Coordinates of C-alpha atoms and ligand atoms in Angstrom, one line a residue:
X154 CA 0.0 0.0 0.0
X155 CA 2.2 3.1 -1.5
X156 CA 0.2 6.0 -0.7
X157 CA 1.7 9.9 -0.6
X158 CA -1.1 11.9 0.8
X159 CA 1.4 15.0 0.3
X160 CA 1.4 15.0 -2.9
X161 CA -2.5 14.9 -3.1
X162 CA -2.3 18.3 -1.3
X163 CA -0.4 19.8 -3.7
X164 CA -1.6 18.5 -6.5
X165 CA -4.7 20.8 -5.8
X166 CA -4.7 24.3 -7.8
X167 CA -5.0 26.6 -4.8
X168 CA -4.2 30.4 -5.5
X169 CA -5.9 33.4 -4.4
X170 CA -7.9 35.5 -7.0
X171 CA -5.3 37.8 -7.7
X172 CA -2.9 35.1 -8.5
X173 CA -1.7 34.8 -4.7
X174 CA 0.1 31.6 -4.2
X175 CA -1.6 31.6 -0.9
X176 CA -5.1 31.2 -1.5
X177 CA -6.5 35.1 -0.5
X178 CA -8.4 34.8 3.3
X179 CA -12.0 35.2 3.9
X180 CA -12.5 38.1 5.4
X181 CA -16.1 37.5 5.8
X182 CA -19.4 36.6 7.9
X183 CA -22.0 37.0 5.0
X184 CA -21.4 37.0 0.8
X185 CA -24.0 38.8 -2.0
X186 CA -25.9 37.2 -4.5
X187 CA -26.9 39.3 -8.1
X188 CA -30.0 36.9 -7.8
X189 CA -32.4 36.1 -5.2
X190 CA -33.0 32.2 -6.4
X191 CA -29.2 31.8 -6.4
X192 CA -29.4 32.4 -2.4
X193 CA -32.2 30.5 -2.0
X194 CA -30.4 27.6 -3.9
X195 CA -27.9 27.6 -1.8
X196 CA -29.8 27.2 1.2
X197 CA -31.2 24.0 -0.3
X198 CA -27.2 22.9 -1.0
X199 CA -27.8 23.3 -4.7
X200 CA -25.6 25.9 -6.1
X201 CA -22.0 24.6 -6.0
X202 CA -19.6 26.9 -6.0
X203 CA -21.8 29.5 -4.0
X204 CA -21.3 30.9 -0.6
X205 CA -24.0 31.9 2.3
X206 CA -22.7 32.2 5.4
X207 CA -19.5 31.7 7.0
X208 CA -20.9 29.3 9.7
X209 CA -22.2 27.0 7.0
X210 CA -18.7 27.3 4.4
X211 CA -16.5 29.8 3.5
X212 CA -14.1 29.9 1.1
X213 CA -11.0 29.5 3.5
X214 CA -12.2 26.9 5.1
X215 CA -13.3 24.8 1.8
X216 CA -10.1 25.3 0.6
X217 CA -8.6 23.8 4.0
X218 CA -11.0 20.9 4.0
X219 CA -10.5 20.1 0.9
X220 CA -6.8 19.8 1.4
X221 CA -7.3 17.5 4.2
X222 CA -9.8 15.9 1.9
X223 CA -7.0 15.1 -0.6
X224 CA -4.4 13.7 2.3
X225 CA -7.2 11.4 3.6
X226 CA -8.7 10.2 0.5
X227 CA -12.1 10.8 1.4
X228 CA -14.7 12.9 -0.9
X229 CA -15.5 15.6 1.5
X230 CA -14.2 17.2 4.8
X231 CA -15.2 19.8 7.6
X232 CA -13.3 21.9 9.9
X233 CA -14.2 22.3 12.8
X234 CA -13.3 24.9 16.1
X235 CA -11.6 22.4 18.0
X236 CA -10.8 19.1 17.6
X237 CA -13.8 17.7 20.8
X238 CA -15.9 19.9 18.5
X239 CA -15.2 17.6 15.5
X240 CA -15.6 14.5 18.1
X241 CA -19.0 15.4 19.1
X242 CA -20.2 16.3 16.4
X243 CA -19.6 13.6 14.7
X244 CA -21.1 11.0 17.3
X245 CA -24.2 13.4 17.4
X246 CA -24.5 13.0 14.3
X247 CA -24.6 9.6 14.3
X248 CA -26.3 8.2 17.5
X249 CA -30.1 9.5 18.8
X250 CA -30.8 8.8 21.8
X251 CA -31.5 5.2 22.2
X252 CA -28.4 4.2 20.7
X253 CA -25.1 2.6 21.9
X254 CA -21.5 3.2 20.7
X255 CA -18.8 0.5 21.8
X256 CA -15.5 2.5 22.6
X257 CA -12.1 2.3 23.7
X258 CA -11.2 2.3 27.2
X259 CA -7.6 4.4 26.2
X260 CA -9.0 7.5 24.8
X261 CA -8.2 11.3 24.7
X262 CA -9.4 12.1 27.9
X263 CA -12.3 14.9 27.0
X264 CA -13.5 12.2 24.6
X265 CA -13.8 10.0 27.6
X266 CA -15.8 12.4 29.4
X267 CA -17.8 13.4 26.4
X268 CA -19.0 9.3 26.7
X269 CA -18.8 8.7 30.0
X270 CA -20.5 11.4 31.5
X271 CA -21.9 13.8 29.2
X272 CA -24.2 11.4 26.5
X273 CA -26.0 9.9 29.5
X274 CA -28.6 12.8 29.2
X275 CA -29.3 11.8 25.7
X276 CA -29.8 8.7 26.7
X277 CA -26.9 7.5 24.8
X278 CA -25.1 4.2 26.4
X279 CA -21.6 3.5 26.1
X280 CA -19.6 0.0 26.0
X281 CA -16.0 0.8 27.2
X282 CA -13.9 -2.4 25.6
X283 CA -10.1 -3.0 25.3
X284 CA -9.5 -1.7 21.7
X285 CA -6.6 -4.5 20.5
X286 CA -9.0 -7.6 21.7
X287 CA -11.3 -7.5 18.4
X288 CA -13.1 -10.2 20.1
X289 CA -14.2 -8.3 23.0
X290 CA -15.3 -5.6 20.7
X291 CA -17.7 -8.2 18.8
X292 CA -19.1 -9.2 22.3
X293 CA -20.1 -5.8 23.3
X294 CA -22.2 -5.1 19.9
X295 CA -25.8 -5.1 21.1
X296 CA -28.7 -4.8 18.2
X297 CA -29.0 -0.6 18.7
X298 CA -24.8 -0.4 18.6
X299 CA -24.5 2.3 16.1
X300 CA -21.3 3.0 16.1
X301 CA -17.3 1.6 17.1
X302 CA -15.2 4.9 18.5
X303 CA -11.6 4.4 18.5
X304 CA -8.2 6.1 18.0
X305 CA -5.1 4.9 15.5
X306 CA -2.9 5.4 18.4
X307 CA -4.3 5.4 21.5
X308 CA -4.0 7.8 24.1
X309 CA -2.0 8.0 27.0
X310 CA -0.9 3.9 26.2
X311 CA -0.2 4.7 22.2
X312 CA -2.3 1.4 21.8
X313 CA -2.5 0.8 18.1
X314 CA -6.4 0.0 16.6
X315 CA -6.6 -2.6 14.1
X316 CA -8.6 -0.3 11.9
X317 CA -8.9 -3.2 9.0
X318 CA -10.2 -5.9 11.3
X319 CA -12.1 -3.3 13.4
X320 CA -14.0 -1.8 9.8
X321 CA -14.7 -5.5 8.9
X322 CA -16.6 -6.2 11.5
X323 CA -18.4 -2.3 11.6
X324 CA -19.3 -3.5 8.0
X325 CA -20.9 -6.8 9.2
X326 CA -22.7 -5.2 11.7
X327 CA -23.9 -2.2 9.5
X328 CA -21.9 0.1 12.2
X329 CA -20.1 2.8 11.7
X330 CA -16.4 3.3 12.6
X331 CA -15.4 6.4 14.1
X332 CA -11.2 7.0 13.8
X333 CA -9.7 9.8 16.0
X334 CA -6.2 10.2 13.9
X335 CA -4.8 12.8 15.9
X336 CA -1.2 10.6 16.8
X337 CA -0.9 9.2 12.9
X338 CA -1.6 11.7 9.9
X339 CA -0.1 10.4 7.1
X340 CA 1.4 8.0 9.0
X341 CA -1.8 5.8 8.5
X342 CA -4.8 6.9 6.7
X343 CA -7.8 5.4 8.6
X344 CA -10.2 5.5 5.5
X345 CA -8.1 4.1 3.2
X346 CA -8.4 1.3 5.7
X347 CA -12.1 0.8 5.9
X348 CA -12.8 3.7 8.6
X349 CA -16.0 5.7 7.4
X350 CA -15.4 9.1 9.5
X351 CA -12.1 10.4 10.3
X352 CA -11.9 12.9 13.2
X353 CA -8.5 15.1 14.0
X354 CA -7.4 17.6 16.5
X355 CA -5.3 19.6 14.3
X356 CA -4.1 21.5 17.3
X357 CA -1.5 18.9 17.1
X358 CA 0.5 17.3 14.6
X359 CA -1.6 19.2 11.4
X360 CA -1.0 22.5 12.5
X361 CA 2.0 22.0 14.6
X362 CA 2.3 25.5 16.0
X363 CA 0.9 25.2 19.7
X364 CA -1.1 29.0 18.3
X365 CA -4.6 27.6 17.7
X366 CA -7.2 24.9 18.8
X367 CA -8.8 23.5 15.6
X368 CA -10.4 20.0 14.2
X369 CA -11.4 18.4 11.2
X370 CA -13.7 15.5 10.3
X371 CA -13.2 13.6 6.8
X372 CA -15.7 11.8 5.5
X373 CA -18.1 10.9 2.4
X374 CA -19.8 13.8 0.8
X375 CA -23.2 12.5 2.1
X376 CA -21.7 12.4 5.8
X377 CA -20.6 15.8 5.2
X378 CA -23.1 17.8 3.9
X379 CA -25.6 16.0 6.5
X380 CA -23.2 17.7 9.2
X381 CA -23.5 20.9 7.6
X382 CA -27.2 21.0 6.5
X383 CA -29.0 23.8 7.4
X384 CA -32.3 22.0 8.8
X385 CA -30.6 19.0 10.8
X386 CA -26.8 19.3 10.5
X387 CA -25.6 18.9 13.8
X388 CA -22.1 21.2 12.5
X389 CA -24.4 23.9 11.1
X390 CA -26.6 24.0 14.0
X391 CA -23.8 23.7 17.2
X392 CA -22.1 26.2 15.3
X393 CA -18.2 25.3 15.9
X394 CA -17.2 26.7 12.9
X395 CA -13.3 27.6 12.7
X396 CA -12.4 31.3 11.8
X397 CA -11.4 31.5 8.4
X398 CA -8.4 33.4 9.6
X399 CA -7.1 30.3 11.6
X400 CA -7.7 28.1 8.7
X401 CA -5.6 30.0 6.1
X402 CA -2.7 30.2 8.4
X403 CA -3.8 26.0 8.9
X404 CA -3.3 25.2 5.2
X405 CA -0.2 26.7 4.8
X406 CA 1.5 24.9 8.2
X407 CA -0.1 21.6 6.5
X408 CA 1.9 21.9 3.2
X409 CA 5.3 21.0 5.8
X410 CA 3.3 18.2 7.4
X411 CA 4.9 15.3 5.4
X412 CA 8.2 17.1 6.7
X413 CA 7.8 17.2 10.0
X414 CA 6.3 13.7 10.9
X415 CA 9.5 12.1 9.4
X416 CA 11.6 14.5 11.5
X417 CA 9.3 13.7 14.7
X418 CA 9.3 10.2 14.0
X419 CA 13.0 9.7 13.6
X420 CA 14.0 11.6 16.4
X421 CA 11.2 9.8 18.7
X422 CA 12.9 6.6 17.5
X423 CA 16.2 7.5 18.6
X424 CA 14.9 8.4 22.0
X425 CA 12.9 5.8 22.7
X426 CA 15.9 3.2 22.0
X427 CA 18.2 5.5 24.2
X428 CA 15.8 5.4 27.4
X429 CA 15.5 1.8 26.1
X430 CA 19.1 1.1 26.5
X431 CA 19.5 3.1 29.4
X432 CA 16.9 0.8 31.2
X433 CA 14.2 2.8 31.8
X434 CA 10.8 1.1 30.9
X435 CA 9.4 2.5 27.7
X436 CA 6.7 2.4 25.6
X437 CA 7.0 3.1 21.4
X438 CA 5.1 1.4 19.0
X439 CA 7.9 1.9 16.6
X440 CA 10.1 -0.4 18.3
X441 CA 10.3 -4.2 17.6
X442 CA 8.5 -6.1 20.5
X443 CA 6.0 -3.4 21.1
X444 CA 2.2 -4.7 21.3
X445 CA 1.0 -2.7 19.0
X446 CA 4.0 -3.0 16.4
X447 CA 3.5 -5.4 14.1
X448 CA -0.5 -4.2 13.4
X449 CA 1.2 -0.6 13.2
X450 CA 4.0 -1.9 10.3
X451 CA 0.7 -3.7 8.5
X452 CA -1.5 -0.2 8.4
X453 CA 1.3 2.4 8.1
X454 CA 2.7 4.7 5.0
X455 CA 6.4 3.3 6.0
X456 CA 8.1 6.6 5.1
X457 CA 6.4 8.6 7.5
X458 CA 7.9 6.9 10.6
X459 CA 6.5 5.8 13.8
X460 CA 5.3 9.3 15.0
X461 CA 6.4 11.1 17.3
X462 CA 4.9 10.1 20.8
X463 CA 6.4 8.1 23.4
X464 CA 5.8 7.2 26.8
X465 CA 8.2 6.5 30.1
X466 CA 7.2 4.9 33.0
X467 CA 9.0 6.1 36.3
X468 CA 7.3 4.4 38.4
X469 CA 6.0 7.0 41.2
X470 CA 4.0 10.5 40.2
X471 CA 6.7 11.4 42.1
X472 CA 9.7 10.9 40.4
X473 CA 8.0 11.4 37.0
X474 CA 7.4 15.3 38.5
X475 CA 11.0 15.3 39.7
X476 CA 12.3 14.6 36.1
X477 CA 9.7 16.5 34.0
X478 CA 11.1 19.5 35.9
X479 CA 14.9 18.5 35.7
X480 CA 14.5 18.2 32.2
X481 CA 12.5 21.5 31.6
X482 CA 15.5 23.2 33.5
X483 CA 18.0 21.5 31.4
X484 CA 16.2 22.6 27.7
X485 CA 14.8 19.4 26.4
X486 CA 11.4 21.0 25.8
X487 CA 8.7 22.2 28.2
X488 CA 6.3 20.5 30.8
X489 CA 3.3 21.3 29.2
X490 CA 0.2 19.3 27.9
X491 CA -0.8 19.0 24.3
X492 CA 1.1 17.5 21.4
X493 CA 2.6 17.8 17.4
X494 CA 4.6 21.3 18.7
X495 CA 8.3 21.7 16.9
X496 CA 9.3 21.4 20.7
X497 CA 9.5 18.3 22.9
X498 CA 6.2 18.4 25.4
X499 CA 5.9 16.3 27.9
X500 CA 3.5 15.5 30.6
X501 CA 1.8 13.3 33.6
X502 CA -0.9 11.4 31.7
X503 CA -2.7 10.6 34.9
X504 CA -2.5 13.8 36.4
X505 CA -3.1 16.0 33.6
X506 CA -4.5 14.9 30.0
X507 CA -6.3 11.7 31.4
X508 CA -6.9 13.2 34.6
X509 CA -10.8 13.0 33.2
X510 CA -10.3 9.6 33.9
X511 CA -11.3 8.0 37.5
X512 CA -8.3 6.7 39.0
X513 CA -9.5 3.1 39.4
X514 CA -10.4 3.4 35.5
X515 CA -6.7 4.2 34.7
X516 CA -5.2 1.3 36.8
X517 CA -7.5 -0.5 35.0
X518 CA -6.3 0.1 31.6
X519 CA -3.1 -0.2 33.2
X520 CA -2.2 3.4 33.3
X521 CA 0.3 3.9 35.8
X522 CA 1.0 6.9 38.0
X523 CA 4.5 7.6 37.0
X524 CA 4.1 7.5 33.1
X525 CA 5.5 10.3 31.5
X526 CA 4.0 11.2 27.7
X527 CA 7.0 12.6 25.2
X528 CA 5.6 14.7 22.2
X529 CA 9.5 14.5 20.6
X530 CA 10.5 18.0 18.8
X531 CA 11.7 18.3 15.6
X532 CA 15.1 19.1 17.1
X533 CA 17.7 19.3 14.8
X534 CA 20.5 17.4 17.2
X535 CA 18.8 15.0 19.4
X536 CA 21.6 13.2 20.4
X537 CA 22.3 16.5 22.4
X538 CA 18.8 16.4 23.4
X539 CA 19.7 12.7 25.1
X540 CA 22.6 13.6 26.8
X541 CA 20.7 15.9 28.4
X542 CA 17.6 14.0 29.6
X543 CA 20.8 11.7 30.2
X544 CA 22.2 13.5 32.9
X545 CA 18.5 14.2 34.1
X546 CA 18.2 10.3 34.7
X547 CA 21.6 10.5 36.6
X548 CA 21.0 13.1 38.5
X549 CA 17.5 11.7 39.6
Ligands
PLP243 C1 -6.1 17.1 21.9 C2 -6.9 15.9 21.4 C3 -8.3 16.0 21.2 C4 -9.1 17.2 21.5 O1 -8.7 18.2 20.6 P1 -8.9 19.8 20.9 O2 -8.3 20.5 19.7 O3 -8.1 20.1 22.2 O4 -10.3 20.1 21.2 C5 -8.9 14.8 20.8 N1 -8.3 13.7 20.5 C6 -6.9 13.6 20.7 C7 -6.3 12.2 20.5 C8 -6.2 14.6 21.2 O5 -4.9 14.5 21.4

């Protein structure tokens, strides 16, 4: 499966009307019409190429989703204010109230909240299932399941969804699956594999700048324009539209996508066999022996790497503070949450990004109290970087 999703991107003929190379901004709430049926047409969704209203489309942010249209490989796309925005209104778009999604336990944290706490006044029930155990998955499918909620690469554990075997059995059950791609762009493409909606925060890894909250969801044109129709479109009618603004300055950061994963994901390789040697207990899909490896090698674009997310367990909350700070002191990056920035990030998963999570969930999923989440940089020299986090680990 050879598949360059950046060179779909720039295959599309994007200039702005005066010949801009960058297509020119929308700098608008509302657009004119010379005739009144034109507008009306456009209400109904019948007058391609037409603009109403800048919650509905606008041109900067069509020419954004369609970019992320042409890396995905699906027909149609959406961006969205945040990335929870594009989660939930995508499962709202899907699931009444009645219904029942089967999820995975490892998720983003606000998703997990989202499901476990927020649906319950829709009367929307929620299966929480270990992800990798297909099995399990089938068990949990009950005859008003609408829908299978996952992520490539999990988060905190970086779990890695079989999204083949997963869309097989979404397919025999007439379900849909739901892919949150946030860890992986370009380095798998979830529809390509079956997936039928692909969500993003492109906060992260798409953008890349740590300046802006943003989402997208990819999907068929029918998925799509449901989301965004003016009557029952749960996108057009929450209203988390993304400032056109934001989205030029989100196109342009996504032409050096293709660039910066293979940066991230090489120098998150070289780390993660450095803590490796140096003993300390580590978890990287890219590495051989990893659980989620070998599914990872079968789904990915190769040349894209592994990503850029690793995860260190020392042990105690305690220690894992003591050496977040020791290495924020010594340069390596910052203790911050969030992920995808051109500097290294790192965290407590079960004190700050899964902290949504009760406590006997997360030793549970086997979450432990001293695992520390890497978002590697794009630093030119890690092997300076290790020596310092090096002499962190000595030190400690
Ligand atoms: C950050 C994140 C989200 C939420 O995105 P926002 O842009 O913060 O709303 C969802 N899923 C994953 C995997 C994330 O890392």
């Amino acid at each position: 499966m050879k598949t360059d999703p950046s060179t779909k991107i720039f295959e599309l003929l994007q200039f702005g009307e005066f010949g801009d190379v960058n297509p020119s901004i929308c700098d608008s709430a509302t657009f004119t019409f010379m005739q009144a049926k034109t507008m009306l047409d456009t209400f109904h969704g019948d007058a391609e190429g037409c603009f109403l209203y800048s919650r509905h489309w606008n041109p900067s942010n069509k020419y954004l989703a369609d970019a992320l249209a042409g890396m995905e490989g699906t027909e149609s796309a959406w961006v969205t204010a945040s990335g929870m925005a594009a989660i939930t209104c995508s499962i709202l778009q899907i699931c009444s109230s009645g219904d029942h999604i089967v999820c995975s336990l490892t998720t983003y944290g606000g998703t997990f909240a989202f499901l476990f706490n927020y649906v319950k006044k829709f009367n929307i029930e929620v299966t929480f299932v270990d992800i990798t155990k297909t099995e399990d998955v089938r068990q949990a499918i009950r005859p008003n399941t609408k829908m299978i909620y996952t992520e490539t690469m999990t988060n905190p554990l970086l779990q890695i969804s079989d999204i083949p075997a997963l869309a097989k059995l979404a397919d025999e059950h007439k379900l849909k699956l739901l892919v949150d791609n946030t860890f992986t762009p370009m380095v798998v493409a979830p529809f390509k594999l079956g997936a039928h909606v692909v969500v993003y925060s492109m906060t992260k890894f798409i953008n890349g700048k740590n300046d802006c909250v943003a989402g997208a969801i990819c999907a068929s044109k029918e998925f799509i324009d449901s989301l965004s129709d003016v009557n029952a479109g749960t996108a057009m009618l929450l209203g988390p539209a993304l400032d056109p603004l934001r989205s030029s300055s989100i196109l342009k950061n996504l032409h050096t996508l293709h660039i910066r994963m293979k940066q991230h994901g090489k120098n998150a390789m070289y780390l993660a066999e450095k803590f490796k040697e140096y003993g300390v207990k580590i978890n990287y899909p890219g590495l051989p022996g990893n659980s989620g490896h070998e599914t990872l090698k079968r789904m990915m674009n190769p040349e894209f790497g592994f990503s850029g997310l690793i995860a260190i367990d020392m042990v105690s909350a305690e220690q894992a503070s003591k050496l977040m700070e020791m290495m924020e002191l010594a340069g390596v990056g910052y203790l911050a949450v969030s992920l995808g920035y051109f500097k290294t990030l790192f965290s407590n998963s079960g004190k700050s990004t899964s902290s949504e999570v009760p406590e006997e969930i997360q030793r549970d999923m086997g979450l432990s109290e001293g695992l520390v989440r890497f978002s590697v940089g794009l630093d030119n020299d890690i092997e300076n970087t290790w020596q310092k986090i090096k002499s962190c680990l000595d030190r400690l």
